[in-house]
Short mmCIF file of C-alpha atoms and ligand atoms in Angstrom, two decimals:
data_model
loop_
_atom_site.label_atom_id
_atom_site.label_comp_id
_atom_site.label_asym_id
_atom_site.label_seq_id
_atom_site.Cartn_x
_atom_site.Cartn_y
_atom_site.Cartn_z
CA UNK A 239 -1.40 16.63 45.30
CA UNK A 240 -0.74 13.25 43.71
CA UNK A 241 2.45 11.30 44.34
CA UNK A 242 3.15 11.08 40.63
CA UNK A 243 5.41 13.39 38.63
CA UNK A 244 2.60 13.86 36.10
CA UNK A 245 -1.06 13.05 35.65
CA UNK A 246 -0.33 11.85 32.11
CA UNK A 247 2.80 10.66 30.35
CA UNK A 248 2.42 10.26 26.60
CA UNK A 249 4.90 8.16 24.63
CA UNK A 250 4.95 9.28 21.00
CA UNK A 251 4.58 12.73 19.44
CA UNK A 252 2.49 11.88 16.40
CA UNK A 253 -1.09 12.80 15.58
CA UNK A 254 -2.75 10.86 18.41
CA UNK A 255 -0.18 11.54 21.12
CA UNK A 256 0.18 15.27 20.49
CA UNK A 257 -3.59 15.79 20.35
CA UNK A 258 -4.18 13.88 23.59
CA UNK A 259 -1.33 15.69 25.37
CA UNK A 260 -2.54 19.09 24.22
CA UNK A 261 -6.21 18.72 25.09
CA UNK A 262 -5.37 17.07 28.42
CA UNK A 263 -3.04 19.96 29.28
CA UNK A 264 -5.78 22.43 28.34
CA UNK A 265 -7.88 20.85 31.07
CA UNK A 266 -5.19 21.70 33.61
CA UNK A 267 -3.74 18.22 33.71
CA UNK A 268 0.05 17.91 34.24
CA UNK A 269 1.32 16.30 31.05
CA UNK A 270 4.69 15.12 29.73
CA UNK A 271 5.44 13.64 26.33
CA UNK A 272 8.47 11.76 25.01
CA UNK A 273 9.32 11.52 21.31
CA UNK A 274 12.50 9.84 20.08
CA UNK A 275 12.28 11.13 16.52
CA UNK A 276 10.57 14.15 15.04
CA UNK A 277 7.36 15.75 16.33
CA UNK A 278 4.34 15.25 14.09
CA UNK A 279 4.95 11.52 13.63
CA UNK A 280 4.20 9.50 10.54
CA UNK A 281 1.49 11.80 9.21
CA UNK A 282 3.49 15.01 9.24
CA UNK A 283 7.05 13.78 8.78
CA UNK A 284 6.90 10.67 6.60
CA UNK A 285 3.30 10.07 5.61
CA UNK A 286 0.17 11.97 4.69
CA UNK A 287 1.64 15.47 4.47
CA UNK A 288 4.82 14.92 2.41
CA UNK A 289 2.93 12.31 0.38
CA UNK A 290 0.16 14.77 -0.50
CA UNK A 291 2.72 17.42 -1.43
CA UNK A 292 4.30 14.85 -3.76
CA UNK A 293 0.85 14.11 -5.20
CA UNK A 294 0.46 17.82 -5.98
CA UNK A 295 3.95 17.92 -7.53
CA UNK A 296 3.26 14.92 -9.71
CA UNK A 297 -0.14 16.10 -10.93
CA UNK A 298 1.41 19.06 -12.75
CA UNK A 299 2.76 16.61 -15.31
CA UNK A 300 -0.63 16.33 -17.02
CA UNK A 301 -1.52 19.98 -16.70
CA UNK A 302 0.60 21.21 -19.60
CA UNK A 303 -0.98 18.91 -22.18
CA UNK A 304 -4.43 19.71 -20.88
CA UNK A 305 -3.79 23.45 -20.90
CA UNK A 306 -2.53 23.24 -24.48
CA UNK A 307 -5.79 21.59 -25.50
CA UNK A 308 -7.55 24.57 -23.93
CA UNK A 309 -5.53 26.97 -26.06
CA UNK A 310 -2.60 27.81 -23.80
CA UNK A 311 0.82 27.91 -25.37
CA UNK A 312 2.69 26.07 -22.62
CA UNK A 313 5.82 23.92 -22.87
CA UNK A 314 6.56 21.20 -20.36
CA UNK A 315 9.91 21.59 -18.63
CA UNK A 316 11.82 19.16 -16.47
CA UNK A 317 10.93 18.34 -12.88
CA UNK A 318 13.62 19.45 -10.44
CA UNK A 319 13.55 16.92 -7.61
CA UNK A 320 16.26 18.66 -5.59
CA UNK A 321 14.38 21.94 -5.66
CA UNK A 322 11.13 20.27 -4.66
CA UNK A 323 12.80 18.18 -1.94
CA UNK A 324 14.41 21.30 -0.41
CA UNK A 325 11.03 23.08 -0.25
CA UNK A 326 9.36 19.92 1.04
CA UNK A 327 11.77 19.58 3.96
CA UNK A 328 11.53 23.28 4.75
CA UNK A 329 7.76 22.82 4.98
CA UNK A 330 8.11 19.75 7.19
CA UNK A 331 10.49 21.68 9.48
CA UNK A 332 7.89 24.42 9.73
CA UNK A 333 5.14 21.97 10.59
CA UNK A 334 7.30 20.19 13.15
CA UNK A 335 7.89 23.57 14.78
CA UNK A 336 4.14 24.10 14.99
CA UNK A 337 3.69 20.73 16.70
CA UNK A 338 6.44 21.51 19.22
CA UNK A 339 4.94 24.93 19.90
CA UNK A 340 1.47 23.47 20.39
CA UNK A 341 2.84 21.35 23.20
CA UNK A 342 4.99 24.09 24.70
CA UNK A 343 2.30 26.76 24.65
CA UNK A 344 -0.10 24.39 26.39
CA UNK A 345 2.40 23.58 29.13
CA UNK A 346 3.28 20.02 28.09
CA UNK A 347 6.80 19.09 29.20
CA UNK A 348 8.61 17.33 26.36
CA UNK A 349 11.53 14.90 26.33
CA UNK A 350 13.27 14.42 22.99
CA UNK A 351 14.17 10.85 23.70
CA UNK A 352 12.91 7.29 23.72
CA UNK A 353 10.82 6.20 26.68
CA UNK A 354 10.06 2.63 27.75
CA UNK A 355 7.81 1.22 30.44
CA UNK A 356 9.08 0.10 33.83
CA UNK A 357 5.83 -0.48 35.69
CA UNK A 358 2.18 0.57 35.27
CA UNK A 359 3.01 4.12 36.42
CA UNK A 360 6.68 4.56 35.51
CA UNK A 361 8.54 5.23 32.29
CA UNK A 362 12.28 5.24 31.78
CA UNK A 363 13.95 7.71 29.42
CA UNK A 364 16.96 6.67 27.33
CA UNK A 365 19.34 8.43 29.75
CA UNK A 366 18.06 6.34 32.64
CA UNK A 367 15.87 9.00 34.25
CA UNK A 368 12.56 7.66 35.48
CA UNK A 369 9.25 9.56 35.48
CA UNK A 370 6.01 8.54 37.10
CA UNK A 371 2.47 9.29 35.97
CA UNK A 372 -1.02 8.38 37.05
CA UNK A 373 -1.85 7.48 33.45
CA UNK A 374 0.36 6.49 30.56
CA UNK A 375 -0.73 6.84 26.95
CA UNK A 376 1.01 4.73 24.33
CA UNK A 377 1.00 6.49 20.96
CA UNK A 378 4.15 5.16 19.32
CA UNK A 379 2.58 4.60 15.91
CA UNK A 380 3.88 2.11 13.38
CA UNK A 381 6.58 1.61 10.79
CA UNK A 382 6.83 0.03 7.34
CA UNK A 383 7.88 -3.61 7.25
CA UNK A 384 9.76 -5.55 4.57
CA UNK A 385 9.15 -9.23 3.97
CA UNK A 386 12.15 -11.46 4.62
CA UNK A 387 13.95 -12.49 1.45
CA UNK A 388 17.45 -12.46 0.02
CA UNK A 389 18.48 -8.86 -0.65
CA UNK A 390 15.53 -7.19 1.13
CA UNK A 391 17.97 -4.72 2.72
CA UNK A 392 18.70 -3.30 -0.75
CA UNK A 393 15.14 -2.02 -1.08
CA UNK A 394 13.68 1.15 0.40
CA UNK A 395 10.33 1.84 2.09
CA UNK A 396 8.03 4.85 2.03
CA UNK A 397 10.13 6.34 4.88
CA UNK A 398 13.10 6.73 2.53
CA UNK A 399 11.31 8.12 -0.47
CA UNK A 400 11.28 11.72 0.77
CA UNK A 401 15.07 11.65 1.22
CA UNK A 402 16.24 10.29 -2.13
CA UNK A 403 19.26 12.14 -3.56
CA UNK A 404 17.79 11.80 -7.02
CA UNK A 405 14.72 10.24 -8.52
CA UNK A 406 15.54 6.85 -10.04
CA UNK A 407 14.93 6.25 -13.72
CA UNK A 408 13.04 3.06 -12.95
CA UNK A 409 11.41 1.78 -9.79
CA UNK A 410 9.68 -1.42 -8.76
CA UNK A 411 7.02 -1.08 -6.08
CA UNK A 412 5.89 -4.20 -4.23
CA UNK A 413 2.40 -4.28 -2.73
CA UNK A 414 -1.13 -3.32 -3.65
CA UNK A 415 -2.34 -1.28 -0.67
CA UNK A 416 -2.77 2.46 -0.13
CA UNK A 417 0.94 3.20 -0.02
CA UNK A 418 1.97 1.07 -3.01
CA UNK A 419 -0.73 2.50 -5.28
CA UNK A 420 -0.27 6.09 -4.16
CA UNK A 421 3.49 6.04 -4.72
CA UNK A 422 3.17 4.19 -8.02
CA UNK A 423 1.03 7.11 -9.24
CA UNK A 424 3.20 9.82 -7.70
CA UNK A 425 6.46 8.50 -9.12
CA UNK A 426 4.89 7.79 -12.49
CA UNK A 427 3.70 11.41 -12.57
CA UNK A 428 7.20 12.62 -11.72
CA UNK A 429 8.61 10.76 -14.72
CA UNK A 430 9.91 7.57 -13.11
CA UNK A 431 9.26 4.33 -15.05
CA UNK A 432 7.13 2.50 -12.51
CA UNK A 433 6.50 -1.24 -12.32
CA UNK A 434 4.24 -2.56 -9.57
CA UNK A 435 4.03 -6.18 -8.41
CA UNK A 436 1.00 -7.21 -6.41
CA UNK A 437 0.56 -10.78 -5.26
CA UNK A 438 -3.27 -10.75 -5.36
CA UNK A 439 -5.80 -10.63 -8.19
CA UNK A 440 -6.53 -6.89 -7.90
CA UNK A 441 -4.95 -3.98 -6.01
CA UNK A 442 -6.62 -2.27 -3.01
CA UNK A 443 -8.03 -5.47 -1.54
CA UNK A 444 -11.12 -4.87 0.58
CA UNK A 445 -12.34 -1.85 -1.36
CA UNK A 446 -15.25 -2.00 -3.80
CA UNK A 447 -14.34 -4.23 -6.77
CA UNK A 448 -15.66 -1.91 -9.45
CA UNK A 449 -13.93 1.12 -7.93
CA UNK A 450 -10.54 -0.55 -7.49
CA UNK A 451 -10.85 -2.06 -10.93
CA UNK A 452 -11.17 1.40 -12.44
CA UNK A 453 -8.25 2.75 -10.37
CA UNK A 454 -6.07 -0.12 -11.62
CA UNK A 455 -7.19 0.45 -15.21
CA UNK A 456 -6.42 4.17 -15.03
CA UNK A 457 -3.05 3.51 -13.40
CA UNK A 458 -2.14 1.27 -16.33
CA UNK A 459 -3.55 3.77 -18.80
CA UNK A 460 -1.23 6.36 -17.24
CA UNK A 461 1.78 4.15 -17.93
CA UNK A 462 2.28 2.12 -14.75
CA UNK A 463 3.31 -1.48 -15.52
CA UNK A 464 1.07 -3.31 -13.09
CA UNK A 465 1.74 -7.04 -12.69
CA UNK A 466 -1.03 -8.75 -10.74
CA UNK A 467 -0.57 -12.19 -9.20
CA UNK A 468 3.14 -11.45 -9.04
CA UNK A 469 5.53 -11.21 -6.12
CA UNK A 470 9.22 -10.73 -5.65
CA UNK A 471 11.49 -13.68 -4.79
CA UNK A 472 14.88 -12.05 -4.36
CA UNK A 473 16.94 -8.98 -4.99
CA UNK A 474 20.61 -8.54 -5.72
CA UNK A 475 22.85 -5.67 -6.63
CA UNK A 476 24.09 -5.75 -10.19
CA UNK A 477 26.50 -3.36 -11.93
CA UNK A 478 23.59 -1.60 -13.58
CA UNK A 479 20.97 -1.68 -10.83
CA UNK A 480 18.97 -4.07 -8.68
CA UNK A 481 18.26 -7.44 -10.22
CA UNK A 482 14.85 -8.76 -9.20
CA UNK A 483 13.58 -12.30 -9.55
CA UNK A 484 9.79 -12.50 -9.68
CA UNK A 485 7.36 -15.34 -9.07
CA UNK A 486 6.21 -15.14 -12.70
CA UNK A 487 9.69 -16.15 -13.83
CA UNK A 488 10.71 -12.62 -14.87
CA UNK A 489 14.16 -11.32 -14.05
CA UNK A 490 14.41 -7.58 -14.38
CA UNK A 491 16.70 -4.71 -13.49
CA UNK A 492 15.46 -1.64 -11.64
CA UNK A 493 17.28 1.42 -10.31
CA UNK A 494 15.31 1.22 -7.08
CA UNK A 495 12.89 -1.17 -5.38
CA UNK A 496 10.38 -0.09 -2.74
CA UNK A 497 8.46 -2.35 -0.42
CA UNK A 498 4.97 -1.11 0.45
CA UNK A 499 4.00 -4.37 2.08
CA UNK A 500 2.26 -3.13 5.18
CA UNK A 501 3.15 -1.61 8.53
CA UNK A 502 3.72 -2.91 12.04
CA UNK A 503 3.02 -1.23 15.40
CA UNK A 504 6.06 0.12 17.27
CA UNK A 505 5.71 -2.08 20.33
CA UNK A 506 9.07 -3.86 20.32
CA UNK A 507 11.49 -3.50 23.26
CA UNK A 508 9.10 -1.21 25.11
CA UNK A 509 8.73 -3.41 28.17
CA UNK A 510 5.05 -3.96 27.39
CA UNK A 511 4.73 -7.74 27.71
CA UNK A 512 6.52 -7.77 31.09
CA UNK A 513 3.76 -5.54 32.47
CA UNK A 514 1.04 -7.91 31.37
CA UNK A 515 -0.09 -5.82 28.42
CA UNK A 516 -1.75 -7.95 25.77
CA UNK A 517 -0.41 -7.70 22.26
CA UNK A 518 -2.20 -8.92 19.15
CA UNK A 519 -0.84 -11.00 16.26
CA UNK A 520 0.62 -7.99 14.51
CA UNK A 521 2.24 -6.79 17.76
CA UNK A 522 -0.50 -4.20 18.36
CA UNK A 523 -1.58 -3.15 21.85
CA UNK A 524 -5.00 -4.63 22.49
CA UNK A 525 -7.41 -2.09 23.97
CA UNK A 526 -11.11 -1.84 24.76
CA UNK A 527 -13.52 0.67 23.25
CA UNK A 528 -12.16 3.36 25.60
CA UNK A 529 -8.59 2.67 24.38
CA UNK A 530 -7.73 1.14 27.78
CA UNK A 531 -5.23 -1.74 27.77
CA UNK A 532 -5.21 -4.78 30.04
CA UNK A 533 -3.20 -2.67 32.52
CA UNK A 534 -5.76 -0.14 33.83
CA UNK A 535 -3.40 2.87 34.05
CA UNK A 536 -2.15 2.34 30.48
CA UNK A 537 -4.09 3.42 27.40
CA UNK A 538 -3.13 3.32 23.73
CA UNK A 539 -4.30 5.24 20.65
CA UNK A 540 -3.51 5.37 16.95
CA UNK A 541 -1.54 2.96 14.77
CA UNK A 542 0.04 1.26 17.79
CA UNK A 543 -3.39 -0.30 18.37
CA UNK A 544 -3.82 -1.27 14.67
CA UNK A 545 -7.54 -0.51 14.63
CA UNK A 546 -8.20 1.88 11.75
CA UNK A 547 -4.79 3.28 10.85
CA UNK A 548 -5.67 6.79 9.78
CA UNK A 549 -4.58 10.13 11.25
CA UNK A 550 -8.07 11.52 11.91
CA UNK A 551 -8.95 8.29 13.71
CA UNK A 552 -5.87 8.52 15.95
CA UNK A 553 -6.83 12.11 16.75
CA UNK A 554 -10.38 11.06 17.66
CA UNK A 555 -9.04 8.25 19.83
CA UNK A 556 -6.73 10.71 21.59
CA UNK A 557 -9.59 13.14 22.28
CA UNK A 558 -11.93 10.37 23.43
CA UNK A 559 -9.22 9.11 25.80
CA UNK A 560 -8.91 12.57 27.39
CA UNK A 561 -12.69 12.91 27.69
CA UNK A 562 -12.90 9.46 29.29
CA UNK A 563 -10.00 9.76 31.71
CA UNK A 564 -9.86 13.47 32.55
CA UNK A 565 -13.39 14.56 31.68
CA UNK A 566 -15.12 11.87 33.72
CA UNK A 567 -17.20 11.09 30.66
CA UNK A 568 -16.56 7.60 29.27
CA UNK A 569 -16.41 8.14 25.50
CA UNK A 570 -15.98 5.25 23.08
CA UNK A 571 -14.62 5.96 19.64
CA UNK A 572 -17.06 5.42 16.81
CA UNK A 573 -15.16 3.45 14.16
CA UNK A 574 -18.21 2.98 11.96
CA UNK A 575 -18.61 4.67 8.56
CA UNK A 576 -15.22 6.34 8.33
CA UNK A 577 -14.72 8.15 5.01
CA UNK A 578 -11.27 7.73 3.50
CA UNK A 579 -9.40 8.63 0.35
CA UNK A 580 -6.65 6.92 -1.57
CA UNK A 581 -4.60 9.54 -3.34
CA UNK A 582 -4.00 7.61 -6.52
CA UNK A 583 -4.48 9.29 -9.90
CA UNK A 584 -7.44 9.35 -10.15
CA UNK A 585 -8.25 9.38 -6.45
CA UNK A 586 -10.64 7.03 -4.76
CA UNK A 587 -12.95 8.34 -2.06
CA UNK A 588 -14.95 5.79 -0.16
CA UNK A 589 -17.22 5.34 2.84
CA UNK A 590 -19.15 2.36 4.12
CA UNK A 591 -19.48 -1.07 2.59
CA UNK A 592 -18.32 -2.27 -0.79
CA UNK A 593 -20.95 -3.88 -3.00
CA UNK A 594 -19.39 -7.27 -2.22
CA UNK A 595 -19.48 -6.79 1.57
CA UNK A 596 -22.99 -5.28 1.60
CA UNK A 597 -24.66 -7.98 -0.47
CA UNK A 598 -23.30 -10.60 1.94
CA UNK A 599 -25.32 -8.90 4.67
CA UNK A 600 -28.62 -8.03 3.00
CA UNK A 601 -30.25 -7.47 -0.41
CA UNK A 602 -28.96 -4.30 -2.05
CA UNK A 603 -29.53 -2.09 -5.06
CA UNK A 604 -26.50 -0.79 -6.91
CA UNK A 605 -26.49 2.63 -8.52
CA UNK A 606 -23.41 3.25 -10.61
CA UNK A 607 -22.23 5.42 -13.43
CA UNK A 608 -18.88 5.73 -15.14
CA UNK A 609 -18.12 8.47 -17.64
CA UNK A 610 -15.46 10.74 -19.13
CA UNK A 611 -15.48 14.01 -17.16
CA UNK A 612 -15.91 17.24 -19.07
CA UNK A 613 -12.58 18.86 -18.21
CA UNK A 614 -10.31 16.07 -19.38
CA UNK A 615 -12.58 14.74 -22.12
CA UNK A 616 -12.38 18.18 -23.80
CA UNK A 617 -8.62 17.73 -23.88
CA UNK A 618 -8.99 14.34 -25.55
CA UNK A 619 -8.23 12.23 -22.50
CA UNK A 620 -9.75 8.76 -22.18
CA UNK A 621 -9.83 9.06 -18.39
CA UNK A 622 -13.06 7.84 -16.80
CA UNK A 623 -14.55 8.49 -13.38
CA UNK A 624 -16.98 6.43 -11.34
CA UNK A 625 -19.78 7.28 -8.91
CA UNK A 626 -21.42 4.44 -7.05
CA UNK A 627 -23.99 4.00 -4.31
CA UNK A 628 -24.78 0.77 -2.52
CA UNK A 629 -28.32 0.99 -1.16
CA UNK A 630 -30.16 -1.29 1.28
CA UNK A 631 -33.36 -2.62 -0.32
CA UNK A 632 -35.04 -2.87 3.06
CA UNK A 633 -34.17 0.48 4.72
CA UNK A 634 -33.25 2.46 1.55
CA UNK A 635 -30.19 3.68 3.45
CA UNK A 636 -26.99 4.31 1.52
CA UNK A 637 -24.65 1.67 2.90
CA UNK A 638 -21.66 2.59 0.79
CA UNK A 639 -20.47 5.33 -1.53
CA UNK A 640 -17.48 4.89 -3.82
CA UNK A 641 -16.07 7.62 -6.01
CA UNK A 642 -13.13 7.38 -8.38
CA UNK A 643 -12.40 10.83 -9.77
CA UNK A 644 -10.04 13.76 -9.47
CA UNK A 645 -10.96 15.36 -6.14
CA UNK A 646 -12.75 12.24 -4.85
CA UNK A 647 -11.19 12.80 -1.42
CA UNK A 648 -12.88 16.19 -1.19
CA UNK A 649 -16.19 14.76 -2.44
CA UNK A 650 -16.33 11.84 -0.05
CA UNK A 651 -15.80 14.06 2.97
CA UNK A 652 -19.08 15.83 2.19
CA UNK A 653 -21.05 12.79 1.01
CA UNK A 654 -19.81 11.16 4.22
CA UNK A 655 -21.81 13.55 6.38
CA UNK A 656 -25.08 12.55 4.74
CA UNK A 657 -24.25 8.87 4.90
CA UNK A 658 -23.17 9.08 8.54
CA UNK A 659 -26.51 10.76 9.25
CA UNK A 660 -28.27 7.76 7.73
CA UNK A 661 -29.32 9.31 4.42
CA UNK A 662 -31.49 7.16 2.16
CA UNK A 663 -31.31 6.96 -1.61
CA UNK A 664 -34.41 9.16 -1.69
CA UNK A 665 -32.58 11.82 0.37
CA UNK A 666 -29.87 11.84 -2.29
CA UNK A 667 -32.57 12.01 -5.02
CA UNK A 668 -34.31 15.05 -3.56
CA UNK A 669 -31.05 17.01 -3.42
CA UNK A 670 -30.75 19.26 -6.45
CA UNK A 671 -27.70 18.66 -8.64
CA UNK A 672 -24.88 21.19 -8.83
CA UNK A 673 -24.39 21.56 -12.56
CA UNK A 674 -22.06 21.03 -14.31
CA UNK A 675 -19.93 19.02 -11.93
CA UNK A 676 -18.78 15.41 -11.77
CA UNK A 677 -20.32 14.81 -8.37
CA UNK A 678 -23.82 15.81 -9.50
CA UNK A 679 -24.12 12.25 -10.80
CA UNK A 680 -24.33 11.10 -7.21
CA UNK A 681 -27.82 12.66 -6.97
CA UNK A 682 -29.03 11.94 -10.50
CA UNK A 683 -28.75 8.15 -10.76
CA UNK A 684 -32.39 7.15 -11.21
CA UNK A 685 -32.42 3.38 -11.73
CA UNK A 686 -30.31 0.69 -10.16
CA UNK A 687 -27.85 -0.98 -12.54
CA UNK A 688 -28.46 -4.23 -10.67
CA UNK A 689 -29.81 -5.73 -7.49
CA UNK A 690 -27.86 -8.24 -5.48
P1 NDP B 957 -1.74 -2.19 3.44
O1 NDP B 957 -1.91 -3.14 4.53
O2 NDP B 957 -2.86 -1.32 2.98
O3 NDP B 957 -1.16 -2.94 2.16
C1 NDP B 957 -0.10 -3.82 2.23
C2 NDP B 957 0.06 -4.45 0.86
O4 NDP B 957 1.23 -5.24 0.85
C3 NDP B 957 -1.11 -5.35 0.51
O5 NDP B 957 -1.36 -5.19 -0.86
C4 NDP B 957 -0.57 -6.73 0.84
O6 NDP B 957 -1.12 -7.75 0.04
C5 NDP B 957 0.89 -6.57 0.47
N1 NDP B 957 1.75 -7.49 1.21
C6 NDP B 957 1.77 -7.71 2.53
N2 NDP B 957 2.74 -8.61 2.82
C7 NDP B 957 3.33 -8.95 1.66
C8 NDP B 957 4.37 -9.84 1.31
N3 NDP B 957 5.01 -10.56 2.21
N4 NDP B 957 4.71 -9.93 0.01
C9 NDP B 957 4.07 -9.20 -0.93
N5 NDP B 957 3.07 -8.35 -0.66
C10 NDP B 957 2.70 -8.23 0.63
O7 NDP B 957 -0.50 -1.34 3.90
P2 NDP B 957 0.13 0.03 3.44
O8 NDP B 957 1.53 -0.08 3.88
O9 NDP B 957 -0.16 0.33 2.01
O10 NDP B 957 -0.65 1.09 4.31
C11 NDP B 957 -0.75 0.91 5.73
C12 NDP B 957 -1.94 1.65 6.25
O11 NDP B 957 -1.64 3.03 6.29
C13 NDP B 957 -3.21 1.55 5.43
O12 NDP B 957 -3.95 0.40 5.69
C14 NDP B 957 -3.94 2.79 5.81
O13 NDP B 957 -4.65 2.54 6.98
C15 NDP B 957 -2.82 3.77 6.09
N6 NDP B 957 -2.63 4.70 4.96
C16 NDP B 957 -3.62 5.55 4.62
C17 NDP B 957 -3.47 6.42 3.57
C18 NDP B 957 -4.59 7.33 3.20
O14 NDP B 957 -5.47 7.57 4.02
N7 NDP B 957 -4.61 7.87 1.97
C19 NDP B 957 -2.23 6.47 2.78
C20 NDP B 957 -1.27 5.53 3.21
C21 NDP B 957 -1.46 4.69 4.25
P3 NDP B 957 -2.53 -8.46 0.40
O15 NDP B 957 -3.60 -7.51 -0.06
O16 NDP B 957 -2.49 -9.70 -0.43
O17 NDP B 957 -2.52 -8.71 1.84
#
């Protein structure tokens, strides 16, 4: 019998923490978990899940016009935010219950409170109780951050969006990353007049230029006022809204302003530095490939480590941690070739290297096609989609795949398997097309559009 209260104490009940606690407990390990907010973390409570439900809600806006073009006699009605929000929160309550039950039914002891570190084997709960554990797993996640500027407190972040009393008539979104672009599309679909300021030359920095260019074009086509090379200088409350001064000299009024300017790991006031834990520039816990920190008994997974901030990655890191520490089988997490989707309208699904990143490494061939898909083209829409492969000239391997299309998230999950397996362009070519689909183009592109 060990001298510790538990074999494992997990701080944080989000995707990574809950998964690690559950699978560790299934191995017969004595596990406790502390969560100061709601179980399920960012993904379930204020991220992926409510966001995707809002994506679904907003996509119905275009359905009526499209259905009419197909002969249906439909009339668009108004969107009832209060009704949707009530159902949304009921669903989140249900999911939180599932997360709590997962822990309970696997014998994980939970503490609905904040926990901080006292020493390499001891945590302190908010009420002063101390608990010891052989291993401690930090899984506190991250939170949205606002840049410092006059009036920043008047703006909201993605955390607040699910709780709005009413949808604003107009909204300014600052930023050009996943969250800014997704919410610009969602709110635009729900009927909000959306303006987006992004300080750089093109949104979704780091993704393939051609793919993000098309997303930006479609966003504008759908009515989003996208101002590139523009940032916000200050905000102040005015009788009729929030007055925003922009770097381009504009002064405009908006009902609401949202910062989507990045996230920071939740490592403040946790007692981490005092223990000798190393934190990175963004405040993230620095860990090795086994998610072990500089203090051997303390590990960290998920957004608190600021590696690849995606739910499925946090889950993998949590499982690999359990396998390493309690399975006696050191298991590094493979962060290479992670497929991901940006739920803009249209979506972007992507895996591997952008054309720009790949051609810096070795000579490549680019296969790319952009076209109006059958379903929306029939209804008279100008919407275009894009399918693109970045292929190594030397090995013929597909180094990157970029899809901009409705359902691109679903497509990239499947293309991702082939690419992760090391598929070559010729493997794609010898796969018979599924006709008529959009994604068949991914196996029918015969000649490169360019080499680089
Ligand atoms: P990102 O880091 O992706 O984007 C932050 C954006 O804010 C960038 O465009 C950045 O500009 C801009 N920015 C940063 N600081 C400032 C500033 N001071 N003034 C103006 N603009 C600024 O963060 P997000 O918050 O969008 O998303 C965080 C992470 O969450 C993502 O990286 C992703 O890992 C994850 N996520 C995943 C989703 C998915 O899988 N679909 C959905 C949502 C989030 P610049 O480019 O110039 O640095």
